[in-house]
CSV table of C-alpha atoms in Angstrom, one decimal:
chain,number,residue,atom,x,y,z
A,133,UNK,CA,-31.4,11.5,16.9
A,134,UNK,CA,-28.9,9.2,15.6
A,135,UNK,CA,-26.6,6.8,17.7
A,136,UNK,CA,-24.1,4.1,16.5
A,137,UNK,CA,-23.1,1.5,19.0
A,138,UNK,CA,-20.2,-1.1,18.5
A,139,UNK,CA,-19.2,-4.0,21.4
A,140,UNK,CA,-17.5,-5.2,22.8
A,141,UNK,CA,-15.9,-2.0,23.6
A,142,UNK,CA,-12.5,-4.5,24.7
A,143,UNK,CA,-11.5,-7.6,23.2
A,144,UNK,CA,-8.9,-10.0,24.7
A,145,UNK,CA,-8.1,-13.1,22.4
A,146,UNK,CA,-5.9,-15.7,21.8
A,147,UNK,CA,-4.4,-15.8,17.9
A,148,UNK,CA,-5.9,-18.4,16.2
A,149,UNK,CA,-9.2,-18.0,18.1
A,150,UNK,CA,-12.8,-16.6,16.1
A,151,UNK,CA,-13.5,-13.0,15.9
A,152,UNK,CA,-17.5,-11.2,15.8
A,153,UNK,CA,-17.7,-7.6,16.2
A,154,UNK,CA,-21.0,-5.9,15.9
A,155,UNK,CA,-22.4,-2.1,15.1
A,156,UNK,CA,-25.8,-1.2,15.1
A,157,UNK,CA,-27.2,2.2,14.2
A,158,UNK,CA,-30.2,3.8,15.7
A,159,UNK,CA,-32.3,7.0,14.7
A,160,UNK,CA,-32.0,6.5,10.6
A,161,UNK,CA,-32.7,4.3,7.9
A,162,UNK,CA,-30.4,2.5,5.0
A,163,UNK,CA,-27.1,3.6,5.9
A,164,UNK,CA,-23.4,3.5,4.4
A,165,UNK,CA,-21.9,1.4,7.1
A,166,UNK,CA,-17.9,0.9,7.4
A,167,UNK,CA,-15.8,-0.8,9.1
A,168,UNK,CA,-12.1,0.9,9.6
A,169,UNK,CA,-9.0,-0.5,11.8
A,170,UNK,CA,-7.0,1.8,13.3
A,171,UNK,CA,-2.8,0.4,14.5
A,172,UNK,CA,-1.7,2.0,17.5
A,173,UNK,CA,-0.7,5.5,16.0
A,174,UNK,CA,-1.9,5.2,12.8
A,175,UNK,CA,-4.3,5.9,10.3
A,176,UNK,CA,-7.6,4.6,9.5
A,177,UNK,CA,-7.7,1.7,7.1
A,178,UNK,CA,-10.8,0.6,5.6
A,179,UNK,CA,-11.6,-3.0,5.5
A,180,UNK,CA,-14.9,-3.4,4.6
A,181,UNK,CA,-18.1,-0.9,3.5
A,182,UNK,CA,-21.7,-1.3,2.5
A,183,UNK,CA,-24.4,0.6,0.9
A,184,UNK,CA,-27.4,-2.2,1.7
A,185,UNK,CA,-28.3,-5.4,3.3
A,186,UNK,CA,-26.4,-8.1,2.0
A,187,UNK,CA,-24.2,-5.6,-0.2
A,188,UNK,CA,-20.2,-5.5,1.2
A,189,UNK,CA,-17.3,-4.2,-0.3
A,190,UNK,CA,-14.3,-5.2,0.9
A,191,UNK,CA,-10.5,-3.1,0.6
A,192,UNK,CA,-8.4,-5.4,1.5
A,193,UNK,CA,-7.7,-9.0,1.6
A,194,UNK,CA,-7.3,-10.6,4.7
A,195,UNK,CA,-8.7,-13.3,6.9
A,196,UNK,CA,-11.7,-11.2,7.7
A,197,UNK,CA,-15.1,-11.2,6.8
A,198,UNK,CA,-18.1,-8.6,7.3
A,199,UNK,CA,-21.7,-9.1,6.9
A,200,UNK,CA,-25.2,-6.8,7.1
A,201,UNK,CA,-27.7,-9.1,8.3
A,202,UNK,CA,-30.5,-6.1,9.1
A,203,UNK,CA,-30.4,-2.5,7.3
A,204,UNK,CA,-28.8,-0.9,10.5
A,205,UNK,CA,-26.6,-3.9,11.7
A,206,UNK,CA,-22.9,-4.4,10.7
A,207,UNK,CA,-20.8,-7.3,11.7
A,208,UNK,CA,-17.3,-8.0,11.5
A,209,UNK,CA,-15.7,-11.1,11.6
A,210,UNK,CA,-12.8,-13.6,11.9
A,211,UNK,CA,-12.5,-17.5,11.7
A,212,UNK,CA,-8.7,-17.6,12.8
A,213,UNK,CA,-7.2,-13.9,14.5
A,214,UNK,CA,-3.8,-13.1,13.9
A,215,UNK,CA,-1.7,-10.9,16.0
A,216,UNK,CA,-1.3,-8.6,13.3
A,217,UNK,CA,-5.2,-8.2,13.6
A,218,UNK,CA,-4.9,-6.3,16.8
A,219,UNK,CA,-6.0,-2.9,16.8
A,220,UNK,CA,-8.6,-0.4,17.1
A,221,UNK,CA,-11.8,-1.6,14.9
A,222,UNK,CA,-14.4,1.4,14.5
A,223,UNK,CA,-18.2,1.1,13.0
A,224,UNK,CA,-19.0,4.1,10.7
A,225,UNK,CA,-22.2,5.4,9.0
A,226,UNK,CA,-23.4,8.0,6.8
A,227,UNK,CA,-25.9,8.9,4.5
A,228,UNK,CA,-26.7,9.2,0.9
A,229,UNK,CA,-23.3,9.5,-0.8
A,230,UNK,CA,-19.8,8.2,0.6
A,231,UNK,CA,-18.6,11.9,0.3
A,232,UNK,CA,-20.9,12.9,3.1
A,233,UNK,CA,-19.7,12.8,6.6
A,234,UNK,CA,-19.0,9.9,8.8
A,235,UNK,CA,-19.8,9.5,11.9
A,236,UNK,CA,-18.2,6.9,14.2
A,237,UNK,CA,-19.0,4.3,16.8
A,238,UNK,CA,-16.6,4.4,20.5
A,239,UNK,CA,-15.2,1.7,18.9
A,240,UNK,CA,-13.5,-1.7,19.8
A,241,UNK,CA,-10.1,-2.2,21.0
A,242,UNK,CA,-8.6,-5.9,20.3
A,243,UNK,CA,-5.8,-7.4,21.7
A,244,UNK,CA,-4.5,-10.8,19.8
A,245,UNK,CA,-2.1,-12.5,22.1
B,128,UNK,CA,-3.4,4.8,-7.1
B,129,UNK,CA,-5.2,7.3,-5.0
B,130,UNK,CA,-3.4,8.6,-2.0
B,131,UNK,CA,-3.6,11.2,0.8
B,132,UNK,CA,-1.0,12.4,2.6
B,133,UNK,CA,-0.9,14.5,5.9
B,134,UNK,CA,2.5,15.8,7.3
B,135,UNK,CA,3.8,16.2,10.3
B,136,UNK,CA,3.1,13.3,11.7
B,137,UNK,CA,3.3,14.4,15.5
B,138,UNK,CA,3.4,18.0,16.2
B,139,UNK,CA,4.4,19.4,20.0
B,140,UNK,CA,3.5,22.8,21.0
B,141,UNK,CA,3.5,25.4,23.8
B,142,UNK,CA,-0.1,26.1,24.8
B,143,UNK,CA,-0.3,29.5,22.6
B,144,UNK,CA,1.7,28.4,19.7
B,145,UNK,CA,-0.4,28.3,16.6
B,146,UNK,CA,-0.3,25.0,14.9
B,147,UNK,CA,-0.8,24.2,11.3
B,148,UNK,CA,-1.4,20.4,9.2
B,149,UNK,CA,-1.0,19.7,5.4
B,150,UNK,CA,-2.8,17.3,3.3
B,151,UNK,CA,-2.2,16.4,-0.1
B,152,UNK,CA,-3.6,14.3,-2.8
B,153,UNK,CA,-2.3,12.3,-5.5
B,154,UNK,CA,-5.6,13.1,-7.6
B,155,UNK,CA,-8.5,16.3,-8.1
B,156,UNK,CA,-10.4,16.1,-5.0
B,157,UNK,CA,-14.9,16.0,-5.2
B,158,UNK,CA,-14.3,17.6,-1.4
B,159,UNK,CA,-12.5,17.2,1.3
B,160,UNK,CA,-13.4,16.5,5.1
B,161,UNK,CA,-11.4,17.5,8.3
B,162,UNK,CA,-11.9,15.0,11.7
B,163,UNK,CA,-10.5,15.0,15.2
B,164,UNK,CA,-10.1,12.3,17.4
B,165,UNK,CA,-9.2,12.9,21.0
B,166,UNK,CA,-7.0,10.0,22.9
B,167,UNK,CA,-8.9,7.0,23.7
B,168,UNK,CA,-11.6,8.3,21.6
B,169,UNK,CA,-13.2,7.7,18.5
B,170,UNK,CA,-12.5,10.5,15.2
B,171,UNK,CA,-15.4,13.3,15.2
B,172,UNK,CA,-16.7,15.3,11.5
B,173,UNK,CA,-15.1,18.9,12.1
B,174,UNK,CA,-16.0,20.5,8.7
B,175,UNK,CA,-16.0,19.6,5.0
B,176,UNK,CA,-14.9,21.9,2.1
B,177,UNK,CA,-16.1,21.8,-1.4
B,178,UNK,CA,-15.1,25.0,-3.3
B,179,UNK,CA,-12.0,25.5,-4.9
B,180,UNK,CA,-9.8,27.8,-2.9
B,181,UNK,CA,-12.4,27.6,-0.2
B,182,UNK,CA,-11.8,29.2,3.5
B,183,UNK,CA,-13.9,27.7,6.0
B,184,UNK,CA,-13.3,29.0,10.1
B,185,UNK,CA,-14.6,27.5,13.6
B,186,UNK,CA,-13.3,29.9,16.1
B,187,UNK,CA,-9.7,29.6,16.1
B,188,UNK,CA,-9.3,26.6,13.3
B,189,UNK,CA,-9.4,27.7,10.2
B,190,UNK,CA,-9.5,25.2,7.0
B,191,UNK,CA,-8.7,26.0,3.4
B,192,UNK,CA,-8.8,24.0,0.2
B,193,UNK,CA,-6.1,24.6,-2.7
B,194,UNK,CA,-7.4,25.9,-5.8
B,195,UNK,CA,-6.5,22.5,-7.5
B,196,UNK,CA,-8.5,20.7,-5.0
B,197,UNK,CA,-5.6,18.6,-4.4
B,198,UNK,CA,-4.7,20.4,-0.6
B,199,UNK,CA,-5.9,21.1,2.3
B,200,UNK,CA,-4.7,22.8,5.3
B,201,UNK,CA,-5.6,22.9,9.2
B,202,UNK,CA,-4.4,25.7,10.8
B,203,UNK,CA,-4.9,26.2,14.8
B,204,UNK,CA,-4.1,29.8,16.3
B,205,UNK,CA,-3.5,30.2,20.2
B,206,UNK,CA,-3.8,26.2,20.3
B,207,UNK,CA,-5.3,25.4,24.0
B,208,UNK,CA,-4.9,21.9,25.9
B,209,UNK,CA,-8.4,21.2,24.7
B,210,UNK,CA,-7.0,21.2,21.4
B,211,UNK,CA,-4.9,17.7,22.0
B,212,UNK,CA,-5.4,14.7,19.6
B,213,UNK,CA,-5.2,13.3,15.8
B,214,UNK,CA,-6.6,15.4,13.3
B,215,UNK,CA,-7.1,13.4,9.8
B,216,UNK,CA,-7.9,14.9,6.9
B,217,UNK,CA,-10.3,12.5,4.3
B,218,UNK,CA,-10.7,13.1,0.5
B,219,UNK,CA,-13.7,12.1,-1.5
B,220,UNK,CA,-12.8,11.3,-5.3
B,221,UNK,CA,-15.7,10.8,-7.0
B,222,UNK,CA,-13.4,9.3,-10.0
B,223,UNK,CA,-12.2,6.3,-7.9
B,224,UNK,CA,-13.6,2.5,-8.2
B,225,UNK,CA,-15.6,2.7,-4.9
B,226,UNK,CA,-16.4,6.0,-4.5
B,227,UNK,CA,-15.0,6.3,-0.9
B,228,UNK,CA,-13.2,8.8,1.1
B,229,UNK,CA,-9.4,8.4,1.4
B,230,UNK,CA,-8.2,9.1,4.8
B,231,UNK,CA,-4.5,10.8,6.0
B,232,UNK,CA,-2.6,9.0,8.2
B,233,UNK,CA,-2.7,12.0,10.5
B,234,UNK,CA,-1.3,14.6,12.4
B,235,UNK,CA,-0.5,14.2,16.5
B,236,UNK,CA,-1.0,17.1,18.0
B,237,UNK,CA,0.4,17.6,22.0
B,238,UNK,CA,0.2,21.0,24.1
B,239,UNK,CA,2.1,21.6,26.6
B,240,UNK,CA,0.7,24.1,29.2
């Protein structure tokens, strides 16, 4: 069976400080990955998705960065964190099209202070 | 550009109370998914329609899609504490630039026992 893993699964840093996140997927092979943030309360926002090694998309300009290294490895990343980059950060996969369903990693939760 | 929009935004309920949330599109939907995410947890694939007009039911949740495939509706009879958390709706327009699902900001759903 499938199984998506994200750490850390808590993230305490100081703004201005670097930022790697990583998800890996188990159990399947070439895999939509995504990254979303979820604010306190909110929606998801997607910031970055990707349909192969190498290949990213990114939504929305900002001061992060995402990379696939490996087929089933997704990394997320910062030079500089702003506070405004606090939030819930989840890892998603699926399969074939982007109109199948997603399913999610237990996600990070990162504090900028 | 393409939007989804989910209303309420927080719902509170008696335990028994039926419970009902609305999503809309700006654009023709390809399908439409439905996810839940408990507090603290990460969203989880409930059910995805396709047809026009369709009805889809999981016990006592029962999901349509408008006949324009612009809507979609959650609707939760004799809700139950178990039913607490978020529930987003995502739409997949296969029209749009990436190709990716479009998610609701969500509904907050609390029962009270």
């Amino acid at each position: 069976s499938q199984t998506i893993h994200q750490w850390p699964a808590t993230l305490v840093q100081p703004v201005g400080s670097p930022l790697s996140l990583e998800c890996t997927v188990e159990g399947t092979s070439n895999p939509n990955l995504y990254w979303y943030r979820q604010a306190a309360g909110r929606g998801l926002q997607l910031l970055f998705y990707s349909v192969g090694i190498g290949q990213i998309s990114s939504e929305v300009p900002q001061n992060l960065s995402a990379s696939r290294p490996q087929d089933r490895q997704f990394i997320l990343s910062s030079k500089k964190l702003l506070l405004s980059d606090s939030g819930f950060y989840l890892c998603a996969w699926n399969l074939e099209g982007p109109y199948n369903e997603q399913f999610f990693g237990p996600g990070t939760r990162l504090t900028v202070l | 550009g393409q939007q989804v929009m989910q209303i309420p935004q927080y719902q509170h309920v008696q335990e028994g109370e039926d419970f009902t949330t609305y999503c809309n599109s700006s654009t023709t939907l390809s399908n439409i998914q439905w996810y839940k995410q408990r507090p603290g947890g990460h969203p989880v694939f409930l059910i995805q329609l396709v047809k026009s007009g369709e009805v889809k039911k999981q016990k006592r949740l029962t999901f349509q899609f408008g006949e324009a495939k612009k809507n979609s509706s959650l609707h939760i009879t004799a809700t139950q504490t178990t039913d607490v958390g978020t529930y987003f709706c995502a739409g997949y327009d296969r029209g749009s630039t990436l190709g990716r699902l479009y998610f609701g900001r969500g509904t907050q759903l609390t029962v009270w026992p």
